[in-house]
Coordinates of C-alpha atoms in Angstrom, one line a residue:
X2 CA 55.3 74.1 102.9
X3 CA 53.3 77.1 101.8
X4 CA 54.7 79.6 99.3
X5 CA 55.7 83.0 100.6
X6 CA 53.2 85.5 99.3
X7 CA 54.1 89.1 98.3
X8 CA 52.7 90.7 101.4
X9 CA 53.4 94.3 102.2
X10 CA 51.4 96.2 104.8
X11 CA 49.3 98.9 103.2
X12 CA 49.9 97.7 99.7
X13 CA 48.2 95.3 97.4
X14 CA 50.9 95.2 94.7
X15 CA 53.8 93.7 96.7
X16 CA 57.2 95.2 96.9
X17 CA 58.7 97.2 94.0
X18 CA 61.2 95.2 91.9
X19 CA 64.5 95.1 93.7
X20 CA 63.1 96.4 97.0
X21 CA 64.0 94.4 100.0
X22 CA 61.1 93.9 102.3
X23 CA 61.5 93.9 106.1
X24 CA 61.6 90.5 107.6
X25 CA 58.2 91.1 109.3
X26 CA 56.5 91.6 105.9
X27 CA 57.5 88.2 104.6
X28 CA 56.0 84.9 105.7
X29 CA 58.9 82.8 106.9
X30 CA 59.0 79.3 108.2
X31 CA 62.1 78.6 110.3
X32 CA 63.6 75.1 110.1
X33 CA 62.4 73.1 113.0
X34 CA 65.1 70.5 112.8
X35 CA 68.1 72.8 112.6
X36 CA 68.8 75.6 115.0
X37 CA 72.6 75.5 114.8
X38 CA 74.5 78.7 114.2
X39 CA 75.9 79.2 110.7
X40 CA 79.6 78.5 110.3
X41 CA 81.6 80.1 107.6
X42 CA 84.4 78.6 105.5
X43 CA 86.9 78.8 108.4
X44 CA 84.5 76.9 110.7
X45 CA 84.0 79.9 112.8
X46 CA 80.8 81.7 113.6
X47 CA 79.6 83.5 110.5
X48 CA 78.8 87.2 110.9
X49 CA 75.2 88.1 111.2
X50 CA 75.5 91.3 109.3
X51 CA 73.6 90.9 106.0
X52 CA 75.7 91.5 102.9
X53 CA 79.0 90.4 104.4
X54 CA 79.0 86.9 103.2
X55 CA 80.3 85.2 100.0
X56 CA 77.9 83.7 97.4
X57 CA 78.7 81.0 94.8
X58 CA 76.3 81.0 91.8
X59 CA 76.0 78.0 89.5
X60 CA 73.8 78.3 86.4
X61 CA 72.4 75.5 84.2
X62 CA 70.5 75.8 81.0
X63 CA 69.6 78.4 78.4
X64 CA 70.6 82.1 77.9
X65 CA 67.4 83.2 79.7
X66 CA 68.6 81.3 82.8
X67 CA 72.0 83.0 82.4
X68 CA 70.3 86.4 82.3
X69 CA 68.4 85.5 85.5
X70 CA 71.6 84.6 87.2
X71 CA 73.2 87.8 86.2
X72 CA 70.3 89.8 87.6
X73 CA 70.4 87.9 90.9
X74 CA 74.2 88.4 91.1
X75 CA 73.7 92.1 90.5
X76 CA 71.2 92.5 93.3
X77 CA 73.4 90.5 95.7
X78 CA 76.4 92.5 94.8
X79 CA 74.5 95.7 95.2
X80 CA 73.6 94.7 98.7
X81 CA 77.2 94.0 99.6
X82 CA 77.6 90.3 99.1
X83 CA 80.8 89.0 97.5
X84 CA 80.6 86.7 94.5
X85 CA 83.0 83.8 94.1
X86 CA 83.6 81.1 91.5
X87 CA 85.0 78.9 94.2
X88 CA 82.2 76.9 96.0
X89 CA 84.5 75.9 98.8
X90 CA 85.1 79.5 100.0
X91 CA 81.4 80.5 99.7
X92 CA 79.0 80.9 102.7
X93 CA 76.0 80.1 100.5
X94 CA 75.3 78.4 97.2
X95 CA 72.8 79.7 94.7
X96 CA 71.9 77.1 92.1
X97 CA 69.9 78.2 89.0
X98 CA 68.4 75.1 87.4
X99 CA 67.2 73.9 84.0
X100 CA 64.4 71.3 83.5
X101 CA 64.7 70.8 79.7
X102 CA 66.8 67.6 79.9
X103 CA 67.4 64.8 82.4
X104 CA 71.2 65.3 82.4
X105 CA 71.0 68.9 83.5
X106 CA 68.6 68.1 86.3
X107 CA 70.8 65.2 87.4
X108 CA 73.7 67.6 87.6
X109 CA 71.6 69.8 89.8
X110 CA 70.8 66.9 92.1
X111 CA 74.5 66.0 92.4
X112 CA 75.4 69.6 93.3
X113 CA 72.6 69.9 95.8
X114 CA 73.8 66.7 97.5
X115 CA 77.4 68.0 97.5
X116 CA 76.2 71.2 99.1
X117 CA 74.2 69.5 101.8
X118 CA 77.2 67.3 102.6
X119 CA 79.4 70.4 102.9
X120 CA 76.8 72.0 105.3
X121 CA 76.3 74.9 102.9
X122 CA 73.1 76.9 103.0
X123 CA 71.4 76.4 99.6
X124 CA 69.1 78.4 97.5
X125 CA 67.7 76.7 94.4
X126 CA 66.3 78.9 91.6
X127 CA 65.1 78.4 88.1
X128 CA 62.8 76.1 86.2
X129 CA 63.2 72.9 88.3
X130 CA 61.6 74.2 91.5
X131 CA 59.1 76.3 89.6
X132 CA 57.9 73.3 87.5
X133 CA 58.4 70.6 90.1
X134 CA 58.1 72.2 93.5
X135 CA 57.5 68.9 95.4
X136 CA 60.8 67.2 94.3
X137 CA 62.4 65.2 97.1
X138 CA 65.8 66.8 96.2
X139 CA 64.4 70.3 97.2
X140 CA 63.6 69.3 100.7
X141 CA 65.5 71.3 103.3
X142 CA 66.6 74.1 100.8
X143 CA 65.2 77.5 100.0
X144 CA 63.8 78.1 96.6
X145 CA 63.1 81.1 94.4
X146 CA 60.9 81.0 91.3
X147 CA 61.7 82.3 87.8
X148 CA 59.5 85.4 88.3
X149 CA 60.8 86.1 91.8
X150 CA 64.4 86.8 91.0
X151 CA 64.0 90.4 92.1
X152 CA 63.6 89.2 95.7
X153 CA 66.6 86.9 95.8
X154 CA 68.3 89.1 98.5
X155 CA 65.5 88.4 100.9
X156 CA 65.7 84.6 100.3
X157 CA 69.5 84.6 100.7
X158 CA 69.4 86.6 103.9
X159 CA 66.8 84.4 105.5
X160 CA 68.5 81.3 104.4
X161 CA 71.8 82.5 106.0
X162 CA 69.8 82.9 109.2
X163 CA 68.8 79.3 109.1
X164 CA 65.3 79.7 107.6
X165 CA 63.9 77.6 104.8
X166 CA 61.9 79.9 102.5
X167 CA 60.0 79.6 99.2
X168 CA 59.0 82.2 96.7
X169 CA 57.2 80.7 93.8
X170 CA 54.0 82.7 93.1
X171 CA 54.0 85.9 91.1
X172 CA 51.7 87.6 88.6
X173 CA 54.0 90.3 87.3
X174 CA 57.4 90.2 85.5
X175 CA 60.6 91.3 87.2
X176 CA 61.8 94.8 86.2
X177 CA 64.5 95.0 83.5
X178 CA 66.4 97.8 85.2
X179 CA 67.5 95.7 88.2
X180 CA 71.3 95.7 89.0
X181 CA 73.1 93.1 86.9
X182 CA 76.6 91.5 87.0
X183 CA 77.2 90.1 83.5
X184 CA 79.2 87.0 83.0
X185 CA 80.6 88.7 79.9
X186 CA 80.7 92.5 80.3
X187 CA 80.3 93.0 76.5
X188 CA 77.2 90.9 76.1
X189 CA 73.8 91.8 77.4
X190 CA 71.2 88.9 77.5
X191 CA 67.9 90.7 77.2
X192 CA 64.7 88.6 78.0
X193 CA 61.9 90.0 75.9
X194 CA 59.2 87.6 77.2
X195 CA 58.7 84.6 79.4
X196 CA 56.7 81.5 78.7
X197 CA 55.3 80.6 75.3
X198 CA 52.1 79.9 73.5
X199 CA 53.0 76.3 72.5
X200 CA 52.0 73.1 74.1
X201 CA 54.7 70.7 72.9
X202 CA 54.1 67.2 74.3
X203 CA 57.7 66.7 75.5
X204 CA 58.4 70.1 77.0
X205 CA 58.7 70.7 80.7
X206 CA 59.8 74.3 80.4
X207 CA 56.2 75.4 79.8
X208 CA 55.3 74.0 83.3
X209 CA 58.0 76.3 84.8
X210 CA 57.9 79.5 82.6
X211 CA 54.1 79.3 82.0
X212 CA 52.0 81.1 79.5
X213 CA 53.4 84.0 77.4
X214 CA 54.2 87.2 79.2
X215 CA 55.9 89.9 77.2
X216 CA 57.7 93.1 78.3
X217 CA 56.4 96.2 76.7
X218 CA 58.4 97.8 73.8
X219 CA 59.3 101.0 75.7
X220 CA 60.8 99.0 78.6
X221 CA 63.0 96.9 76.3
X222 CA 64.1 99.9 74.3
X223 CA 65.0 101.7 77.5
X224 CA 67.1 98.8 78.6
X225 CA 68.8 98.8 75.2
X226 CA 69.8 102.4 75.6
X227 CA 71.1 101.7 79.1
X228 CA 73.3 98.8 78.1
X229 CA 74.7 100.6 75.1
X230 CA 75.7 103.4 77.3
X231 CA 77.4 100.8 79.6
X232 CA 79.6 99.7 76.8
X233 CA 77.8 96.5 75.7
X234 CA 78.8 95.3 72.2
X235 CA 76.3 92.5 71.7
X236 CA 72.7 92.3 72.7
X237 CA 71.1 88.9 72.7
X238 CA 67.3 88.8 72.6
X239 CA 66.3 85.8 74.7
X240 CA 63.0 84.0 75.4
X241 CA 61.4 80.6 75.2
X242 CA 60.0 81.7 71.8
X243 CA 61.1 85.0 70.3
X244 CA 58.6 84.8 67.5
X245 CA 55.7 84.8 69.8
X246 CA 56.7 88.1 71.4
X247 CA 54.0 90.6 72.0
X248 CA 50.9 88.6 71.1
X249 CA 49.7 89.0 74.7
X250 CA 50.0 92.8 74.6
X251 CA 48.9 93.6 71.1
X252 CA 52.3 94.0 69.3
X253 CA 54.6 91.7 67.4
X254 CA 58.3 90.9 66.9
X255 CA 58.9 93.1 63.9
X256 CA 57.6 96.2 65.8
X257 CA 60.0 95.4 68.7
X258 CA 63.0 94.7 66.4
X259 CA 62.5 98.0 64.5
X260 CA 62.3 99.9 67.7
X261 CA 65.5 98.3 69.0
X262 CA 67.4 98.6 65.8
X263 CA 66.6 102.4 65.8
X264 CA 68.7 102.7 69.0
X265 CA 71.8 100.9 67.8
X266 CA 74.9 103.0 67.0
X267 CA 75.2 103.8 63.3
X268 CA 78.8 102.6 63.3
X269 CA 77.6 99.1 64.2
X270 CA 79.8 99.1 67.3
X271 CA 76.9 97.3 69.1
X272 CA 75.3 94.3 67.4
X273 CA 71.9 92.7 67.9
X274 CA 71.4 88.9 67.9
X275 CA 67.8 87.6 67.6
X276 CA 67.0 84.6 69.8
X277 CA 65.4 81.3 69.2
X278 CA 62.1 81.4 67.4
X279 CA 59.8 78.5 66.5
X280 CA 58.5 78.3 62.9
X281 CA 54.7 78.9 63.4
X282 CA 54.9 82.6 64.4
X283 CA 57.9 83.8 62.3
X284 CA 56.0 82.5 59.2
X285 CA 53.7 85.5 59.5
X286 CA 56.5 88.0 59.4
X287 CA 59.2 86.5 57.2
X288 CA 59.9 89.5 55.0
X289 CA 59.9 91.9 57.9
X290 CA 62.2 89.6 59.8
X291 CA 64.5 89.3 56.8
X292 CA 64.7 93.1 56.5
X293 CA 65.9 93.3 60.1
X294 CA 68.4 90.4 59.7
X295 CA 69.7 92.2 56.6
X296 CA 70.4 95.3 58.6
X297 CA 74.2 96.0 59.2
X298 CA 73.6 96.3 63.0
X299 CA 72.0 92.9 63.2
X300 CA 73.7 89.5 63.0
X301 CA 72.5 87.5 59.9
X302 CA 71.8 84.5 62.2
X303 CA 68.7 82.8 63.5
X304 CA 68.0 79.7 65.6
X305 CA 64.9 77.9 64.3
X306 CA 64.4 74.5 65.9
X307 CA 62.8 71.9 63.6
X308 CA 63.1 68.9 65.9
X309 CA 62.2 66.3 63.2
X310 CA 62.1 66.0 59.4
X311 CA 58.9 64.0 59.7
X312 CA 55.4 65.5 59.7
X313 CA 54.1 62.5 61.6
X314 CA 56.6 63.0 64.4
X315 CA 56.0 66.8 64.4
X316 CA 52.3 66.1 64.9
X317 CA 53.0 63.7 67.8
X318 CA 55.2 66.5 69.3
X319 CA 52.4 69.0 68.8
X320 CA 54.8 71.4 67.1
X321 CA 52.0 73.2 65.1
X322 CA 53.9 73.4 61.8
X323 CA 54.9 71.1 59.0
X324 CA 58.3 70.3 57.5
X325 CA 57.2 72.2 54.4
X326 CA 56.6 75.3 56.5
X327 CA 60.0 75.0 58.1
X328 CA 61.5 74.8 54.6
X329 CA 59.7 78.0 53.7
X330 CA 61.3 79.8 56.6
X331 CA 64.8 78.6 55.7
X332 CA 64.4 79.1 51.9
X333 CA 62.9 82.6 52.3
X334 CA 65.5 83.9 54.8
X335 CA 68.4 82.4 52.8
X336 CA 67.1 84.1 49.7
X337 CA 66.5 87.5 51.2
X338 CA 69.5 87.7 53.5
X339 CA 72.9 87.3 51.9
X340 CA 75.2 85.3 54.2
X341 CA 72.3 84.1 56.3
X342 CA 73.2 81.4 58.9
X343 CA 70.5 79.2 60.4
X344 CA 70.9 76.8 63.4
X345 CA 68.4 74.2 64.2
X346 CA 67.6 71.4 66.8
X347 CA 66.8 67.7 66.4
X348 CA 65.4 65.3 68.9
X349 CA 66.3 61.7 68.1
X350 CA 64.1 58.8 69.1
X351 CA 60.9 60.6 69.9
X352 CA 58.2 58.1 70.9
X353 CA 56.7 56.5 67.7
X354 CA 59.6 57.6 65.5
X355 CA 60.1 55.0 62.7
X356 CA 63.1 54.3 60.6
X357 CA 61.3 56.2 57.7
X358 CA 60.7 59.2 60.0
X359 CA 64.4 59.3 60.9
X360 CA 65.4 58.9 57.3
X361 CA 63.4 62.0 56.5
X362 CA 65.2 63.9 59.2
X363 CA 68.6 62.8 57.8
X364 CA 67.4 64.0 54.4
X365 CA 66.4 67.4 55.7
X366 CA 69.7 68.0 57.4
X367 CA 71.6 66.8 54.3
X368 CA 69.7 69.1 52.1
X369 CA 70.4 72.3 54.0
X370 CA 73.8 71.3 55.7
X371 CA 73.1 73.7 58.6
X372 CA 76.4 75.0 60.2
X373 CA 74.9 74.3 63.6
X374 CA 72.7 71.5 64.6
X375 CA 71.9 70.8 68.3
X376 CA 71.3 67.0 68.5
X377 CA 69.8 65.4 71.6
X378 CA 68.2 62.1 72.5
X379 CA 64.6 62.1 73.7
X380 CA 64.4 62.4 77.4
X381 CA 60.9 61.8 78.9
X382 CA 60.2 64.6 81.4
X383 CA 57.9 63.8 84.3
X384 CA 54.4 65.3 83.9
X385 CA 54.5 65.7 80.1
X386 CA 52.3 63.9 77.7
X387 CA 55.3 62.4 75.9
X388 CA 56.4 60.7 79.0
X389 CA 53.4 58.4 78.8
X390 CA 53.9 57.5 75.1
X391 CA 55.5 54.3 73.9
X392 CA 59.2 54.8 73.9
X393 CA 61.7 53.9 71.2
X394 CA 64.3 51.4 72.5
X395 CA 67.3 53.2 74.0
X396 CA 69.7 51.3 71.8
X397 CA 67.9 52.6 68.7
X398 CA 67.8 56.1 70.1
X399 CA 71.5 56.1 70.7
X400 CA 72.2 54.6 67.3
X401 CA 70.2 57.3 65.5
X402 CA 71.9 60.1 67.6
X403 CA 75.3 58.8 66.6
X404 CA 74.3 58.5 62.9
X405 CA 72.9 62.0 62.7
X406 CA 76.0 63.4 64.5
X407 CA 78.2 61.6 62.0
X408 CA 76.3 63.1 59.1
X409 CA 76.4 66.6 60.6
X410 CA 80.1 66.5 61.4
X411 CA 80.9 65.6 57.8
X412 CA 79.7 69.0 56.7
X413 CA 82.3 71.7 55.9
X414 CA 80.2 74.9 56.2
X415 CA 83.1 77.3 56.2
X416 CA 85.0 76.1 53.1
X417 CA 85.6 78.9 50.7
X418 CA 86.0 81.6 53.4
X419 CA 89.8 81.4 53.4
X420 CA 91.3 84.6 52.1
X421 CA 88.1 86.6 52.6
X422 CA 88.2 89.9 54.4
X423 CA 85.5 90.2 57.1
X424 CA 84.5 92.6 59.8
X425 CA 84.2 90.9 63.2
X426 CA 83.0 91.8 66.6
X427 CA 85.3 90.6 69.4
X428 CA 83.7 89.8 72.7
X429 CA 85.3 86.8 74.4
X430 CA 88.5 84.8 75.1
X431 CA 88.7 81.3 73.7
X432 CA 89.0 78.3 76.0
X433 CA 92.6 77.8 74.9
X434 CA 93.5 81.2 76.5
X435 CA 95.4 82.2 73.4
X436 CA 92.8 83.3 70.9
X437 CA 90.2 86.0 71.1
X438 CA 86.7 85.1 69.9
X439 CA 84.9 87.3 67.3
X440 CA 81.9 86.8 65.0
X441 CA 81.2 87.8 61.5
X442 CA 77.9 89.4 60.4
X443 CA 76.7 85.9 59.8
X444 CA 77.8 84.9 63.3
X445 CA 80.6 82.7 62.1
X446 CA 83.1 82.2 65.0
X447 CA 86.5 83.7 64.1
X448 CA 89.5 83.0 66.3
X449 CA 92.3 85.6 66.3
X450 CA 95.6 86.0 68.1
X451 CA 95.4 89.5 69.6
X452 CA 95.9 91.3 72.9
X453 CA 93.0 91.3 75.4
X454 CA 92.7 95.0 75.0
X455 CA 90.8 94.3 71.8
X456 CA 87.9 92.7 73.7
X457 CA 84.9 94.8 73.0
X458 CA 86.2 96.2 69.7
X459 CA 85.4 95.6 66.1
X460 CA 88.1 94.7 63.6
X461 CA 88.8 93.9 60.0
X462 CA 90.3 90.5 59.6
X463 CA 91.6 88.3 56.8
X464 CA 90.5 84.6 57.1
X465 CA 93.7 82.6 57.1
X466 CA 92.3 79.0 57.6
X467 CA 89.0 77.3 58.3
X468 CA 88.1 74.5 60.7
X469 CA 85.0 72.5 61.3
X470 CA 83.5 74.6 64.0
X471 CA 85.2 78.0 63.5
X472 CA 87.7 79.9 61.3
X473 CA 91.0 81.6 62.0
X474 CA 91.8 85.1 61.1
X475 CA 94.5 87.7 61.1
X476 CA 93.7 91.2 62.3
X477 CA 94.2 93.8 59.6
X478 CA 92.8 96.9 61.4
X479 CA 90.8 97.8 64.4
X480 CA 87.7 99.9 63.8
X481 CA 87.4 102.7 66.3
X482 CA 84.0 103.4 67.7
X483 CA 82.4 106.8 67.1
X484 CA 80.5 108.5 69.8
X485 CA 77.1 109.7 68.5
X486 CA 75.2 112.2 70.5
X487 CA 72.2 114.4 69.7
X488 CA 73.3 117.9 69.2
X489 CA 69.9 119.6 69.5
X490 CA 66.3 118.7 70.3
X491 CA 65.2 119.4 66.7
X492 CA 67.6 117.0 65.1
X493 CA 66.1 114.1 63.4
X494 CA 66.5 110.8 65.2
X495 CA 67.5 109.1 61.9
X496 CA 70.7 111.1 61.9
X497 CA 71.8 109.5 65.2
X498 CA 70.3 106.0 65.1
X499 CA 70.8 103.0 63.0
X500 CA 67.2 102.9 61.9
X501 CA 65.9 100.8 59.0
X502 CA 63.7 103.9 58.2
X503 CA 66.7 106.2 57.7
X504 CA 68.0 106.7 54.2
X505 CA 71.7 105.8 54.9
X506 CA 70.7 102.6 56.7
X507 CA 68.2 101.6 54.0
X508 CA 70.8 102.0 51.4
X509 CA 73.2 99.9 53.4
X510 CA 70.6 97.2 54.1
X511 CA 70.0 96.7 50.4
X512 CA 73.7 96.2 49.7
X513 CA 74.8 92.7 48.8
X514 CA 77.9 93.0 51.0
X515 CA 76.7 94.0 54.4
X516 CA 80.0 93.7 56.2
X517 CA 81.6 96.4 54.1
X518 CA 79.3 99.2 55.4
X519 CA 77.8 100.0 58.7
X520 CA 74.9 102.4 58.2
X521 CA 76.2 105.5 56.6
X522 CA 79.4 106.2 54.9
X523 CA 80.4 106.3 51.2
X524 CA 79.6 102.6 50.6
X525 CA 76.0 103.2 51.7
X526 CA 75.3 106.5 50.1
X527 CA 73.5 109.3 51.8
X528 CA 74.8 111.0 54.9
X529 CA 78.4 110.0 55.8
X530 CA 79.6 109.2 59.3
X531 CA 81.5 112.4 59.4
X532 CA 78.3 114.4 58.6
X533 CA 76.2 112.4 61.0
X534 CA 78.6 112.7 63.9
X535 CA 80.0 116.2 63.5
X536 CA 77.9 118.0 60.9
X537 CA 80.9 119.4 59.1
X538 CA 80.2 122.9 57.7
X539 CA 76.5 122.3 58.2
X540 CA 75.7 125.7 59.8
X541 CA 74.9 128.4 57.2
X542 CA 76.8 131.7 57.4
X543 CA 73.7 133.7 58.1
X544 CA 72.7 131.3 60.9
X545 CA 76.2 131.7 62.5
X546 CA 75.9 135.4 62.7
X547 CA 72.8 135.1 64.9
X548 CA 74.6 132.9 67.4
X549 CA 77.0 134.0 70.1
X550 CA 80.7 134.2 69.4
X551 CA 81.9 131.4 71.7
X552 CA 79.3 128.9 70.4
X553 CA 80.4 129.6 66.8
X554 CA 84.1 129.3 67.7
X555 CA 83.4 125.9 69.4
X556 CA 81.7 124.6 66.4
X557 CA 84.4 126.0 64.1
X558 CA 87.1 124.4 66.1
X559 CA 85.3 121.0 66.2
X560 CA 85.1 121.1 62.4
X561 CA 88.7 122.0 62.0
X562 CA 90.0 119.1 64.0
X563 CA 88.0 116.4 62.1
X564 CA 90.0 114.9 59.3
X565 CA 89.4 111.9 57.1
X566 CA 92.0 109.2 56.9
X567 CA 92.9 106.8 54.1
X568 CA 90.5 104.0 53.1
X569 CA 90.7 101.0 55.4
X570 CA 91.1 98.1 53.0
X571 CA 90.7 97.5 49.3
X572 CA 87.2 96.1 49.7
X573 CA 85.9 99.6 50.4
X574 CA 85.3 99.7 54.1
X575 CA 84.2 103.1 55.4
X576 CA 86.5 105.8 56.4
X577 CA 87.1 106.6 60.0
X578 CA 87.4 109.7 62.1
X579 CA 90.6 110.7 63.8
X580 CA 90.5 113.6 66.2
X581 CA 93.7 115.5 65.7
X582 CA 94.9 118.8 67.0
X583 CA 94.7 117.7 70.6
X584 CA 98.0 116.1 70.5
X585 CA 99.7 118.7 68.3
X586 CA 101.3 120.4 71.2
X587 CA 100.8 123.8 69.7
X588 CA 98.0 126.4 69.6
X589 CA 96.5 127.3 66.3
X590 CA 94.6 130.5 65.4
X591 CA 91.2 129.1 66.4
X592 CA 92.6 128.1 69.8
X593 CA 93.9 131.6 70.5
X594 CA 90.7 133.3 69.3
X595 CA 88.6 130.9 71.4
X596 CA 90.7 131.6 74.5
X597 CA 90.5 135.3 73.8
X598 CA 86.7 135.2 73.4
X599 CA 86.4 133.4 76.7
X600 CA 88.6 136.0 78.5
X601 CA 86.6 138.8 77.0
X602 CA 83.3 137.3 78.0
X603 CA 84.6 136.7 81.5
X604 CA 85.8 140.3 81.9
X605 CA 82.5 141.6 80.5
X606 CA 80.5 139.6 83.0
X607 CA 82.8 140.7 85.8
X608 CA 82.5 144.3 84.9
X609 CA 78.7 144.1 84.8
X610 CA 78.6 142.4 88.2
X611 CA 80.8 145.1 89.7
X612 CA 78.7 147.9 88.1
X613 CA 75.5 146.3 89.4
X614 CA 77.0 146.0 92.9
X615 CA 78.0 149.7 93.0
X616 CA 74.4 150.7 91.8
X617 CA 72.9 148.5 94.5
X618 CA 75.1 150.1 97.2
X619 CA 74.4 153.7 96.0
X620 CA 70.6 153.0 96.1

């Protein structure tokens, strides 16, 4: 079956992102073997009105896939479709697939078979159909490629009509400002590029995502501004290789990170998490990356896959770095960023891996005792060079995987945290339904017992106990967000943004205790939060006299109602703002003068209007 091309009468560029083409503009191939009317969950004739059906979305794979699903859900919801977590009550299933490992693709196969048996219309998206479009499992279902997610509404509509459609070819990236329904309303997964520059011999994702394609800095910064305004508290940068960002458009990762950090609120109410980056490209910018990771608005956490502790295996994998270079990355970031946490990946049993190679991997993991290690057995992926290499016996692969897992699980990375006071950002509910999930600056998971109303907030906690995978904390105090707005067009952006170039943030970034300050107050030096947000008494007397009375009174009243509260905890956390006066229940002098000024101004304007009216009539 041929792919549907982006055809639009009178246009060579296809439809704008998110624009639903008319049916006549899309090449469709109706199913020849099935002309039965669609039935809904009640076994009655489904309505033909687009946007009235219910969609079930299942996502496999990485955070990039999750973001794609959120974009597709947003577009479907915007066109009126209902979304459900219950597959049985849905009129159509949308399955977003992952091709990294055999188990995830097997799970996809099982779900597709289940959907077919249940007579559900199916749309399969993601890396599997993009990288392996001729799979037998994809026969009889509609598919949408990784760069065609902005046209998912078309595919769903035609599939519900009984058509089998395919959208797999595209030369431009989907827009970032499409509607989105986030799985977690407080977390924005922001794809910064698709594809990569590597050619790992075991990787199937490159077949699906293709060569590197980066979004421009302005588009990404604009998206950051939008999601912060929406109330997002964590922004995850996602891609197949974050470190390679921008090499196709003449920029690099540090340029992007500095631009994004400049948009983050100075009270650190929204945090940035940098995504997975392979060693080759980050090596060129280690100090600049460390400066960003040191910033109070950025988690001191990075995912750097090593895959093996043996140079011989890395060469066979075509990973384009050595173990020594990986050590340089880890050592440099650990030295320059206090509290730095690094996660890594290991593949056990890669073709040709000897006992000595595996011993070197064990030694590397033992040396650094990483708090997170993602361990997987080698899975030969069809069409990759590694699939043709001589395999290590499966019994040995499983044995090595168990041995490495045993070594890793013996680590106690969070010992010593008990009793410490930390700032955390709370964004989720734990699987036990009792605890809320927060993270420290180093992205250590902290579980706290607190009401759900604390989701999306930041808090000061005391660590009460530690476990193998997380720590437990007791909330001491909730940190209230401060709304920062530009007060004039001439005001410096460094007063409103958490920029590494602004003095307050630089002072904070060089502090050895990042959690105790968030870009501005007494602990950081320079301009305080109160001064940055309200500019207390910042207007000279002679300047006031040149302004109108009401404007001066408004500023005066704003200054009078801002008061500082006591220090938060003994470790020196910054002071907070509390707006008082609104709840006093009484009118102070400034209130009365303000009201009087407004009345006088109103009467003056009214008098002038009446006077002008009489003059007009007399003329």
